[in-house]
XYZ file of C-alpha atoms in Angstrom:
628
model
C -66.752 -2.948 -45.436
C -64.842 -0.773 -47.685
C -61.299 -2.152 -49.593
C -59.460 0.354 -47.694
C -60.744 -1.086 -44.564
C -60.086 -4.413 -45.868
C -56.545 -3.777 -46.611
C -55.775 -1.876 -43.219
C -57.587 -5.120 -41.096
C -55.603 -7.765 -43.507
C -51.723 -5.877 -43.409
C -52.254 -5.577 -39.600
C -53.622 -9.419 -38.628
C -51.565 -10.869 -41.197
C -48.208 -11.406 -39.323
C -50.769 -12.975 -36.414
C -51.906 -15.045 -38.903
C -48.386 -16.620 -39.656
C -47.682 -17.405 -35.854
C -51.025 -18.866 -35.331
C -50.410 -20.970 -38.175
C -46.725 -21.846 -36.570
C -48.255 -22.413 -33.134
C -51.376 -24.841 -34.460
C -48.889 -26.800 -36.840
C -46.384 -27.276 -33.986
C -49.021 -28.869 -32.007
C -50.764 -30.537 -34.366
C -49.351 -30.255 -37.988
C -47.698 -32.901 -40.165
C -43.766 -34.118 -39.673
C -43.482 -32.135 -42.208
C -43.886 -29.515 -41.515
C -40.099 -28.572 -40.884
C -37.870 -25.544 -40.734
C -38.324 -24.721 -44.264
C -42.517 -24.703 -44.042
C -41.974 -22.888 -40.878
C -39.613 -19.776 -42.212
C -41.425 -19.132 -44.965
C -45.197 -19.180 -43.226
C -43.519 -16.182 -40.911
C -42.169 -14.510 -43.783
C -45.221 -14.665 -45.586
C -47.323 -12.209 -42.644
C -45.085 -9.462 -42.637
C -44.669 -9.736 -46.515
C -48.415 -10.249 -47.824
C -48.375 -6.950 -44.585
C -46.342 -5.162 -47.029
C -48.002 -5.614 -50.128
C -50.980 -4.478 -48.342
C -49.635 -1.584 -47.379
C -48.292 -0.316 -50.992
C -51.982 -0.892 -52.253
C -53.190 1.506 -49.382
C -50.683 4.150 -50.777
C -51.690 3.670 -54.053
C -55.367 4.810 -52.887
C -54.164 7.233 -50.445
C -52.926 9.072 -53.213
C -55.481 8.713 -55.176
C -57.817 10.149 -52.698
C -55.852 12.990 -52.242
C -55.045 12.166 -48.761
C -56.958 12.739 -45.710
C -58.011 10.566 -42.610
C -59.047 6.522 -42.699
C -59.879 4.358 -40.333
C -60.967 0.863 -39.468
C -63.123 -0.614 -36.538
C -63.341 -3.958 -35.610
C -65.478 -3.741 -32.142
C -66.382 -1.396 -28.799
C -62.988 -2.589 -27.010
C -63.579 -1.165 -23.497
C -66.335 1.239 -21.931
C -66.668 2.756 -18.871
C -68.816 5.592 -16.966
C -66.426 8.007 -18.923
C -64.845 6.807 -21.683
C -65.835 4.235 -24.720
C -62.694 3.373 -26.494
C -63.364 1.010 -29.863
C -60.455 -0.779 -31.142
C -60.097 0.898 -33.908
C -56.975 1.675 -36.500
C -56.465 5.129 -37.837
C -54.251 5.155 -41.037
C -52.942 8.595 -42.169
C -49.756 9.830 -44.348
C -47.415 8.884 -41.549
C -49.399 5.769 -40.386
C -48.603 4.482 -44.202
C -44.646 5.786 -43.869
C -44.137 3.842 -41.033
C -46.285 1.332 -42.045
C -44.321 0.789 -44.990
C -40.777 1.168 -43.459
C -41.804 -1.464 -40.994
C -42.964 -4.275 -42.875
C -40.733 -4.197 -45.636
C -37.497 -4.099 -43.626
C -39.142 -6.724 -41.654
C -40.029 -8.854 -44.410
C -36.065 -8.328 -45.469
C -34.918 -9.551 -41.984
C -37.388 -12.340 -41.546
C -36.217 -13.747 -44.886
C -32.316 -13.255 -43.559
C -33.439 -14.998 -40.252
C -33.820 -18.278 -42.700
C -30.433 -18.841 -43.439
C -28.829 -17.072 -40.063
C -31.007 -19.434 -37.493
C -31.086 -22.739 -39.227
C -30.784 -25.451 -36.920
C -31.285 -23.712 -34.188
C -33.438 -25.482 -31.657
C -35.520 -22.493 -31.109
C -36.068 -22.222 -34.306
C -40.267 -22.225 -34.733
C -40.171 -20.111 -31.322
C -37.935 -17.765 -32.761
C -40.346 -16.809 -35.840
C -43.266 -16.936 -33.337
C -41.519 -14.520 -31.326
C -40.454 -12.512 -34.830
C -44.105 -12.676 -35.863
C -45.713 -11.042 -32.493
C -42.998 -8.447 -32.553
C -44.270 -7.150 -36.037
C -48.101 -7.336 -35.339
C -47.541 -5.656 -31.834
C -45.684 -2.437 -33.799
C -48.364 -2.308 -36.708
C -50.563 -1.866 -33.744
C -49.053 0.803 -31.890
C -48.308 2.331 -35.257
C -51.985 2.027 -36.812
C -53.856 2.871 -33.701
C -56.532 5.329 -33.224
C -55.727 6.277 -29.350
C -53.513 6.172 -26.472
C -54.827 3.170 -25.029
C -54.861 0.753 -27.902
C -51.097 2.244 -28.544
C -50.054 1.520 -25.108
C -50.988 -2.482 -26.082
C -48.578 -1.926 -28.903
C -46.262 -0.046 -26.597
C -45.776 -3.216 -24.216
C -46.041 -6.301 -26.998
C -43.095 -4.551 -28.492
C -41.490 -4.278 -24.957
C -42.345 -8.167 -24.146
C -41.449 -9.499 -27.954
C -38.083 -7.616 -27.181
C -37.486 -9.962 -24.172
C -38.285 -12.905 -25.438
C -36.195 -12.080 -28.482
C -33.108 -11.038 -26.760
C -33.190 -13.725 -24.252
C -34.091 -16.013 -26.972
C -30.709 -18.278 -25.767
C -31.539 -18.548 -22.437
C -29.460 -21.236 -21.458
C -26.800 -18.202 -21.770
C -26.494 -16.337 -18.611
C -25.681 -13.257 -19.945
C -28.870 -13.344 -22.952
C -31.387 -14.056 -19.734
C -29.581 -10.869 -18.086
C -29.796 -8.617 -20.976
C -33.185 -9.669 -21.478
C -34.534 -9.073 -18.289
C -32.556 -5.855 -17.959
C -34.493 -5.106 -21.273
C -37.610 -5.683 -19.786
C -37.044 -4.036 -16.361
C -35.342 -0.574 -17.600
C -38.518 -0.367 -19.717
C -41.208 -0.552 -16.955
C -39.559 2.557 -15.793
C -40.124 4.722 -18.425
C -43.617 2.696 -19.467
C -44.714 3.812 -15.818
C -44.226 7.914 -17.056
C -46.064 7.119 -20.585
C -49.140 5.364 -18.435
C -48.850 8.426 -16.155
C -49.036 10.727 -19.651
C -51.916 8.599 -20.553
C -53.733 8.905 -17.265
C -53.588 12.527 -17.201
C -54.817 13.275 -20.915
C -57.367 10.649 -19.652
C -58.997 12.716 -16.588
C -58.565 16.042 -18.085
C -59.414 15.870 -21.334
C -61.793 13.114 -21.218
C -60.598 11.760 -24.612
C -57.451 9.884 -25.684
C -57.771 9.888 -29.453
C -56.267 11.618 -31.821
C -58.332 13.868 -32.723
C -59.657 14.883 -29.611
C -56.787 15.284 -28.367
C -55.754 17.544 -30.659
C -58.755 19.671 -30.402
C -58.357 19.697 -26.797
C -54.847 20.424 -26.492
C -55.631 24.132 -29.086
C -57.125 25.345 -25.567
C -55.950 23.102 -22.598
C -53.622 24.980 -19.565
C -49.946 25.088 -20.854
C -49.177 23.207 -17.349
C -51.252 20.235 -17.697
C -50.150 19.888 -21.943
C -47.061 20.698 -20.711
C -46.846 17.706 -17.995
C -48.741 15.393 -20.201
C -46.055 15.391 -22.476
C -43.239 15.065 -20.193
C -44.350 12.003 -18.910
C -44.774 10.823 -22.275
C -41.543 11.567 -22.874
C -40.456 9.794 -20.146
C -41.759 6.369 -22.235
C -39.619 7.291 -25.127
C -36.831 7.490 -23.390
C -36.737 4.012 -22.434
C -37.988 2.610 -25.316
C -35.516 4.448 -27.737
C -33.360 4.400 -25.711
C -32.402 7.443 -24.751
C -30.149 9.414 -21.998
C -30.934 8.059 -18.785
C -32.722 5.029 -20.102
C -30.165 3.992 -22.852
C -28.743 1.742 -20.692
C -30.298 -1.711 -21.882
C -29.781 -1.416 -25.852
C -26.064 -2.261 -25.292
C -26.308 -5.167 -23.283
C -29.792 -6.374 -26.035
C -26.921 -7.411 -28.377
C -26.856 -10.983 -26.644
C -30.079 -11.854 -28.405
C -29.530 -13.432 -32.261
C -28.110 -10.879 -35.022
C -31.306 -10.501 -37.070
C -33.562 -9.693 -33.692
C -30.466 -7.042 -33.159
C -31.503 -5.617 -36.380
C -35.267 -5.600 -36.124
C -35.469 -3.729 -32.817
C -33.028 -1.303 -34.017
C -33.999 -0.693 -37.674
C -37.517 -1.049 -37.784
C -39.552 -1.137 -34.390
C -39.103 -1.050 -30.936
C -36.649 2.306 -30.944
C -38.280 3.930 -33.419
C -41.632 3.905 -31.312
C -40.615 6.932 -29.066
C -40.307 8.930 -32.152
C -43.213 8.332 -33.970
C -45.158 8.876 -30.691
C -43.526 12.339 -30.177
C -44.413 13.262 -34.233
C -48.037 11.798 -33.406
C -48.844 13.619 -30.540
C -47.282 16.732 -32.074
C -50.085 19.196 -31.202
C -49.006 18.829 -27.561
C -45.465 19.216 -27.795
C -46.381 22.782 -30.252
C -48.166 23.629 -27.145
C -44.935 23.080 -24.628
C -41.941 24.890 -26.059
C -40.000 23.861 -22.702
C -40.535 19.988 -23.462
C -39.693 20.448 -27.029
C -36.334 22.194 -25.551
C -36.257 18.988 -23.034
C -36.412 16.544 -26.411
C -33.334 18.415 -28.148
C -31.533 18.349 -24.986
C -31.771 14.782 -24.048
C -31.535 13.813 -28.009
C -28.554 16.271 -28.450
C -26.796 15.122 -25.312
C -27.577 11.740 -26.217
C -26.317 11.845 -29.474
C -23.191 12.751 -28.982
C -22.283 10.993 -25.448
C -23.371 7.990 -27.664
C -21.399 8.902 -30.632
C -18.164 9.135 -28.206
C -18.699 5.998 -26.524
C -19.347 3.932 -30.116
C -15.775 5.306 -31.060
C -14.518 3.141 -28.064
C -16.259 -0.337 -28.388
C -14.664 -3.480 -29.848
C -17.323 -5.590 -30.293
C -19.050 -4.825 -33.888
C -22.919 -5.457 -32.728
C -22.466 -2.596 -29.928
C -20.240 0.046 -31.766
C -23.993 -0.296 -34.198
C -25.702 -0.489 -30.582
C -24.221 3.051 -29.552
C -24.631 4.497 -33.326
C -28.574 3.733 -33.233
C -28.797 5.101 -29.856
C -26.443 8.144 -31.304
C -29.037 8.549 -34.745
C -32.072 7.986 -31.976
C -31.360 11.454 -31.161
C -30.346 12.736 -33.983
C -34.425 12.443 -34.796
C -35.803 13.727 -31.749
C -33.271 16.841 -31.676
C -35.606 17.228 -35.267
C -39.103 16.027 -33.717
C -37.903 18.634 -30.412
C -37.360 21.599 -32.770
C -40.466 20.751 -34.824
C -39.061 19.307 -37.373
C -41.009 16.414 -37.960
C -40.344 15.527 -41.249
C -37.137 15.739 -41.011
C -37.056 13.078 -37.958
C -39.711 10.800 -39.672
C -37.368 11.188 -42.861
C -33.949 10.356 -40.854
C -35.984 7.493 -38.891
C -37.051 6.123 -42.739
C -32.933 6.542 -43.756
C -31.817 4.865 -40.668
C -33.842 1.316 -40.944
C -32.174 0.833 -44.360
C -28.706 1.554 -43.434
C -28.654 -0.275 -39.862
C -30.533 -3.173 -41.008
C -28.129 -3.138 -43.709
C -25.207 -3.190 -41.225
C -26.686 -5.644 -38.381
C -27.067 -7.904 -41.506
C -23.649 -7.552 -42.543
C -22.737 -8.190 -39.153
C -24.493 -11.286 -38.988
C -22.617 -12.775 -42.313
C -19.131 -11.637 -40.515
C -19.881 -13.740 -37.445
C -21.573 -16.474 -39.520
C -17.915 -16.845 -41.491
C -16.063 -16.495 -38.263
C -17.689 -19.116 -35.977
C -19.712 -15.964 -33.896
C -16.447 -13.786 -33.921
C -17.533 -9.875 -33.407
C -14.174 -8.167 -31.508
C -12.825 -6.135 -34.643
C -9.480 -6.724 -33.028
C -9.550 -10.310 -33.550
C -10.255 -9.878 -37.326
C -9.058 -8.798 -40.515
C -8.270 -9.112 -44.210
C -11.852 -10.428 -44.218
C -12.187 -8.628 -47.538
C -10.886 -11.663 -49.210
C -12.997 -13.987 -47.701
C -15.919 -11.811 -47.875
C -16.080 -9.422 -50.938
C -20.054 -9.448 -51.231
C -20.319 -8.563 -47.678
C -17.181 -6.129 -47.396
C -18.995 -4.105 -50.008
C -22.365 -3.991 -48.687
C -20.785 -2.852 -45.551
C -19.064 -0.206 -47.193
C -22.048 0.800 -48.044
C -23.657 0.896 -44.694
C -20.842 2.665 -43.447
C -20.619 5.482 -45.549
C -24.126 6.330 -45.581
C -24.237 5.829 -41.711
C -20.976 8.685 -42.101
C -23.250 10.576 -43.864
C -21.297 10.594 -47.018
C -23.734 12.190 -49.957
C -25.677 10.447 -52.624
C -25.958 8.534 -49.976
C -29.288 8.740 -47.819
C -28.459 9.715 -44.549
C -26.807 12.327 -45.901
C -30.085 14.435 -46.943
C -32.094 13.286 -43.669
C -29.006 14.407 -41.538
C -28.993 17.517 -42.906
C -32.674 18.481 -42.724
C -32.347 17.823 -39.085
C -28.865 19.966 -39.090
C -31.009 22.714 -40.844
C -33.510 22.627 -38.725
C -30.924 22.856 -35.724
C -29.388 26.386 -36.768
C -32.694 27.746 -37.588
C -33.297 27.694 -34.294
C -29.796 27.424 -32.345
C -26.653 27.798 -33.484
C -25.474 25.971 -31.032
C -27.406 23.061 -31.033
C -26.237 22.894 -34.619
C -22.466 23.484 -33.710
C -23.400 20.337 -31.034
C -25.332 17.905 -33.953
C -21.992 18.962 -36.872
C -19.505 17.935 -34.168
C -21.938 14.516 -33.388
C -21.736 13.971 -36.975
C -17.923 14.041 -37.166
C -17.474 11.359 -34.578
C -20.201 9.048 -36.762
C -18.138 9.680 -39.660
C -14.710 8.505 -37.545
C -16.469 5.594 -36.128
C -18.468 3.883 -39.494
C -15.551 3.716 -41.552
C -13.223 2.710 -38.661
C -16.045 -0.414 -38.357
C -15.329 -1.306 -41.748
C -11.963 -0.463 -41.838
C -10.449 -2.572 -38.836
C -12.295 -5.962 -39.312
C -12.066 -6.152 -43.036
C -8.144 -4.535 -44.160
C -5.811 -4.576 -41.275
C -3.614 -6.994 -41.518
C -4.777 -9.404 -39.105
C -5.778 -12.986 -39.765
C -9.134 -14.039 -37.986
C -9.142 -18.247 -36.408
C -10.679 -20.419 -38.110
C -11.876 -20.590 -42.226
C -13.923 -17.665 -42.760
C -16.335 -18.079 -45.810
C -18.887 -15.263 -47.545
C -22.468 -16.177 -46.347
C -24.915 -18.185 -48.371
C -27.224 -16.567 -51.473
C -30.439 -16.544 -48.746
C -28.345 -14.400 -46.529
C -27.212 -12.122 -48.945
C -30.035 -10.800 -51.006
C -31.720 -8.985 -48.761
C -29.056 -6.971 -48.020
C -29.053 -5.652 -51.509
C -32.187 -4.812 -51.675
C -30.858 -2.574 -48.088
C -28.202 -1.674 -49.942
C -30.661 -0.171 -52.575
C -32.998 1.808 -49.958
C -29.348 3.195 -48.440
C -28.185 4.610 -51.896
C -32.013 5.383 -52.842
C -33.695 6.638 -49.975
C -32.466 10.322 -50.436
C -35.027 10.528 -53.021
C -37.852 10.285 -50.456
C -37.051 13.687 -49.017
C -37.463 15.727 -52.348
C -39.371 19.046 -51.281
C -42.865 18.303 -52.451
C -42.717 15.394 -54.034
C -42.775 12.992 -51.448
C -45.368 11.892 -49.350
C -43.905 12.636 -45.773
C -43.591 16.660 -47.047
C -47.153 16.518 -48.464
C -48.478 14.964 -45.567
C -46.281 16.564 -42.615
C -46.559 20.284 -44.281
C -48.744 21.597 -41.912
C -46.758 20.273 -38.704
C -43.681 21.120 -39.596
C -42.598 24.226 -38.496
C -41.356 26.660 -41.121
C -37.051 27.482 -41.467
C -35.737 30.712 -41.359
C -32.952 29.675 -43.647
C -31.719 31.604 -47.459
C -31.227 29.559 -49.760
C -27.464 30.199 -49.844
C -27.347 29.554 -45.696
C -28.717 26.108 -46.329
C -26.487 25.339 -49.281
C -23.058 26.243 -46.560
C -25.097 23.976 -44.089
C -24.803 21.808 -46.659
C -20.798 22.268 -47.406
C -20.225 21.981 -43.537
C -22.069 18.774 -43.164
C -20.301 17.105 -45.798
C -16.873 18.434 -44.430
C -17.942 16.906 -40.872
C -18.208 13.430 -42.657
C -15.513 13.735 -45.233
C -13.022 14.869 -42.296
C -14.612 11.893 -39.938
C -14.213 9.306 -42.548
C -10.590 10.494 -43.670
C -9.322 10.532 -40.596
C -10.540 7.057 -39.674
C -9.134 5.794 -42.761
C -5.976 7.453 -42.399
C -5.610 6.247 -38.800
C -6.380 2.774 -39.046
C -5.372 1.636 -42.135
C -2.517 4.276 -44.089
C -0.437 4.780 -41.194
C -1.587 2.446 -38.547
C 1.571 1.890 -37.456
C 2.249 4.935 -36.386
C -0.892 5.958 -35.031
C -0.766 2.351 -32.727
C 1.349 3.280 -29.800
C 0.214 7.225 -29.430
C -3.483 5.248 -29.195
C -2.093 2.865 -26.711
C -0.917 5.894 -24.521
C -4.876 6.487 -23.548
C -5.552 3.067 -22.960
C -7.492 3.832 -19.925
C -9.438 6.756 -21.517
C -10.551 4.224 -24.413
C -11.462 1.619 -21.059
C -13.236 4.205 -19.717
C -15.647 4.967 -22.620
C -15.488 1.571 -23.243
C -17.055 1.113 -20.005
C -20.052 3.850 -21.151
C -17.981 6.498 -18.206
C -19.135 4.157 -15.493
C -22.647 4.406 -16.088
C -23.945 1.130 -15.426
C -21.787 0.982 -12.234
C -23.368 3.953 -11.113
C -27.093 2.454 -12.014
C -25.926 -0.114 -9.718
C -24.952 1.305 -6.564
C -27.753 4.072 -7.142
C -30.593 1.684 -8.120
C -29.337 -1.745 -7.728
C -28.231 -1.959 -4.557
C -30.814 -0.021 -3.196
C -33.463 -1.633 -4.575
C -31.749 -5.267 -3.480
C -31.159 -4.261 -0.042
C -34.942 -2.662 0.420
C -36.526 -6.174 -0.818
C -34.035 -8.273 1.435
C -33.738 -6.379 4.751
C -37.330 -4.504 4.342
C -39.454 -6.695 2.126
C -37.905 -9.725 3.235
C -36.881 -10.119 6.682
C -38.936 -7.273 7.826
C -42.144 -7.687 6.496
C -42.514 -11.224 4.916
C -40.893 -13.108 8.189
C -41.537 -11.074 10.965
C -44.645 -9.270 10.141
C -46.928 -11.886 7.313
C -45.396 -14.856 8.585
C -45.227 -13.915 12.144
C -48.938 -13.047 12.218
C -49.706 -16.291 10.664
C -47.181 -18.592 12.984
C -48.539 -16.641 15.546
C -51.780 -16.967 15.081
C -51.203 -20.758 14.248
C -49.467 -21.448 17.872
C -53.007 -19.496 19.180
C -55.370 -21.784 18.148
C -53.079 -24.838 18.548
C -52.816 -23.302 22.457
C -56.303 -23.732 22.846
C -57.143 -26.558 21.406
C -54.813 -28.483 23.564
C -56.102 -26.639 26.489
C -59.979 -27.466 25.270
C -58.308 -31.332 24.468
C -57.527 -31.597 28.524
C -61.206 -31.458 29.334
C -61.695 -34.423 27.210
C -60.794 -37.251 29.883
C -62.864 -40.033 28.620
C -64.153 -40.927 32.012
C -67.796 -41.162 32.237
C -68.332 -39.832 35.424
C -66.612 -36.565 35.116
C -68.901 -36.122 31.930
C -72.166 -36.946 34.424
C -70.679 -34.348 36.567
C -70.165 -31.627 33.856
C -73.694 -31.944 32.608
C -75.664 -32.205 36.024
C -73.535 -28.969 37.086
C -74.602 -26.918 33.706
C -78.321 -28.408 34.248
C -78.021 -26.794 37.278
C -76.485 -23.746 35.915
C -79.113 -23.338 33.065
C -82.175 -23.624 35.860
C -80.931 -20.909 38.106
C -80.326 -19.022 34.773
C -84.030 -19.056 33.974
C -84.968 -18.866 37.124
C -83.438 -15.493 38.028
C -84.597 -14.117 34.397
C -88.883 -15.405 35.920
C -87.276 -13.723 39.360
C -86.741 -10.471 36.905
């Protein structure tokens, strides 16, 4: 076995490693083996996984690129198909790869500080663990069926994570709601899978690929829809957004893994993946930036409304979802792996942050019951900042660049879609630096005795802090590995020079304007701006309320569904028609054995009687068969 092989086997078991290690020493291991032994054997996988990982790109470079993979055994064969579980590591395997482990590692070593004495606490890193390993493996795999196994440990690690306090009603809720609203859009990717499957007779990459050069535009063209269908529910998109909101009840640091660094992200990698089918459907890649555009900024509005600090983020990473497929739609794939890259610094950085507000505030997150929390929390106000302003866009900062390759990309091909993604971008803007604004300098003071968070809950959010001021560099034209990987998927821009650099004036307008005016509003001359706001109460109640939309789930789905199972499954079929078979056939048999029980009298005679009279019965039997 090759190192490279070596190194690809070891960064993907090695998170499995750590929670086998957790789950033997919980049965079996020493007393000692306490919290302390138990965070840091978790944090270890996804760490020793990132290490692992730089190595790889160290030889990946020095290779000069090109194709790698790794086989551990013949996984499944059938008449038709042999599919070996196998990894497949490439450019944007190794990006990913990269982005998540390391903001894993960062939030696993968070998680230390933030769930300390919790009595879940070796579950909880289990749980972390499996969530990590599942996305290397959809990440590293080598076809659609080893992916979908990724695909659905990410969806399971995501309920056991959010529902991780069960004994709270409303974590058990959001987690099965989680799990349930992703089954839908699972059963459209296993549909996807199923016809790639029968007509193309391979599911890996490249045969797929090679397949889809000369495959009928229909079938690529429905293939990929249904895919499609998958991401949407597992980024989170329009109409299968509806569960990220309501995922907030899980623990802050599980908040920040699924958003920054797996579970959402998985729709968009699998999109740039499979990009040879999409290039071969111009109307899906129109349905991507129309459900990523419209998500976007439905998303963007409804953030601007929320109270709550964990889902104002919720809505933004459902908002900067789309934001990368509008890219990955118009073929901009770099572009959308870039932003997706961007975004895990800056969210993670800002779930983090999060987490140290409602660690100094006894759990508080309603950014109307806080303030003047810069005092108490100067380290954390200013990583926030931060966050904020590179989640507004604001340049040096990262998201800045990323945004604006996708904004590019958006009026090389429709003005309008850019007009659509500028106006999105606005809203973020209004909405970051309100987050930061409200909870930290209005002039509001929060219950209790808020205190900045300990030094093991702080330093990995400046190493966030870094990739969020940092991370701009990645996107250099030519020198960094997405562009020298992606170069011949992405499709080329019809843009001058001098068109990109106003593209490039407008988008930092949109967040300069967005930021100013939430600044202005909320802090300069709040008191003047406070009763016009109060005037649309109900509008903010009403956006606050996502326009109804899980209302309308309900009485569209919900009820539906609940009144089928009761009054058809139920009543219908279970009582009348299962159980009345069975009771029915139970009062049969019970009928004649009490009618078979009155023959048994007991007196001897009768019996004398009964056996002379079938003697008799049997001779003039055989006699009329000799009469025959």
């Amino acid at each position: 076995m090759m190192l490279h092989e070596v190194l690809i086997l070891t960064s993907w078991l090695a998170p499995l490693a750590s929670l086998l290690v957790n789950f033997v020493a919980g049965l079996v291991g020493p007393r000692r083996w306490d919290e302390r032994w138990v965070g840091w054997t978790a944090v270890a996988g996804p760490a020793l996984s990132f290490v692992c990982g730089l190595v790889l790109l160290g030889l990946y470079l020095r290779a000069g690129g090109g194709v790698w993979h790794a086989a551990l055994w013949r996984w499944m064969t059938t008449a038709d198909f042999t599919w070996p579980l196998r990894l497949h590591v490439d450019a944007l395997t190794i990006v990913m790869h990269l982005t998540v482990t390391g903001v894993s590692t960062l939030i696993h070593a968070y998680s230390l500080g933030y769930m300390r004495g919790d009595a879940g606490y070796r579950r909880y890193f289990i749980y972390l663990n499996l969530f990590v390993f599942m996305m290397l493996l959809l990440v590293m795999a080598d076809h659609l069926a080893l992916m979908f196994v990724g695909w659905e440990g990410v969806g399971l690690c995501s309920y056991l994570l959010i529902a991780h306090w069960m004994e709270r009603p409303a974590a058990a809720t959001a987690g099965r709601k989680a799990f349930v609203v992703n089954r839908v859009g699972d059963a459209g990717f296993l549909i996807g899978i199923f016809l790639l499957a029968a007509s193309a007779g391979v599911i890996d990459w490249e045969g797929l690929q090679t397949w889809a050069a000369g495959a009928p535009a229909g079938l690529v063209a429905g293939a990929a829809l249904a895919l499609f269908v998958g991401a949407t529910g597992k980024s989170a998109q329009i109409p299968l957004y509806v569960w990220l909101p309501d995922a907030m009840e899980g623990p802050t640091p599980v908040s920040a893994l699924i958003h920054a660094a797996t579970m959402v992200t998985a729709g968009v990698y699998m999109v740039v993946r499979l990009h040879f089918l999409y290039d071969q459907a111009p109307a899906v890649q129109a349905v991507v930036v129309a459900v990523g555009l419209a998500t976007a900024l439905y998303a963007a509005v409804v953030a601007v409304a929320q109270t709550e600090m964990k889902k104002v983020l919720a809505f933004s990473t459902i908002s900067q979802i789309g934001y990368m497929f509008v890219g990955a739609g118009l073929g901009a794939y770099v572009a959308a792996i870039f932003h997706l890259v961007t975004h895990a610094f800056f969210k993670a950085l800002l779930f983090l942050a999060t987490g140290n507000v409602m660690h100094a505030t006894g759990g508080e997150q309603d950014v109307w019951r806080l303030g003047r929390l810069r005092t108490a929390l100067p380290v954390t106000e200013r990583l926030f900042l931060i966050g904020a302003l590179t989640l507004a866009g604001l340049p040096p900062l990262a998201a800045f660049f990323s945004k604006e390759a996708i904004l590019t990309a958006a009026w090389a091909s429709r003005p309008v879609v850019w007009g659509l993604a500028w106006l999105t971008a606005g809203v973020t803007a209004f909405y970051a630096v309100r987050l930061w604004v409200v909870p930290f300098y209005q002039d509001r003071t929060p219950s209790g005795h808020p205190h900045e968070a300990p030094p093991d809950m702080r330093w990995p959010l400046y190493v966030l802090a870094g990739g969020s001021v940092l991370g701009g560099l990645l996107g250099l034209p030519g020198a960094s590995l997405l562009d020298r990987a992606l170069h011949d998927w992405h499709r080329p821009l019809t843009v001058t020079l001098g068109t990109e650099v106003l593209l490039g004036w407008a988008s930092l307008t949109a967040a300069v304007v967005g930021s100013g005016w939430a600044y202005w509003v909320y802090l300069k001359e709040w008191d003047r701006w406070r009763p016009r706001l109060d005037r649309w109460v109900r509008v903010q109640e009403a956006f606050q309320r996502q326009l109804g939309c899980n209302e309308l789930y309900e009485l569209l789905w919900s009820r539906p569904l609940l009144w089928l199972s009761e009054r058809v499954v139920f009543r219908f079929l279970d009582v009348r028609v299962i159980d009345g078979l069975l009771d029915g056939s139970a009062r049969a048999l019970g009928g004649v054995a009490r009618w078979a029980g009155r023959v048994q009298t007991g007196n001897l005679k009768v019996y004398a009687y009964a056996m002379l009279l079938g003697l008799l019965l049997l001779l003039a039997y055989l006699y009329g068969i000799r009469g025959l």
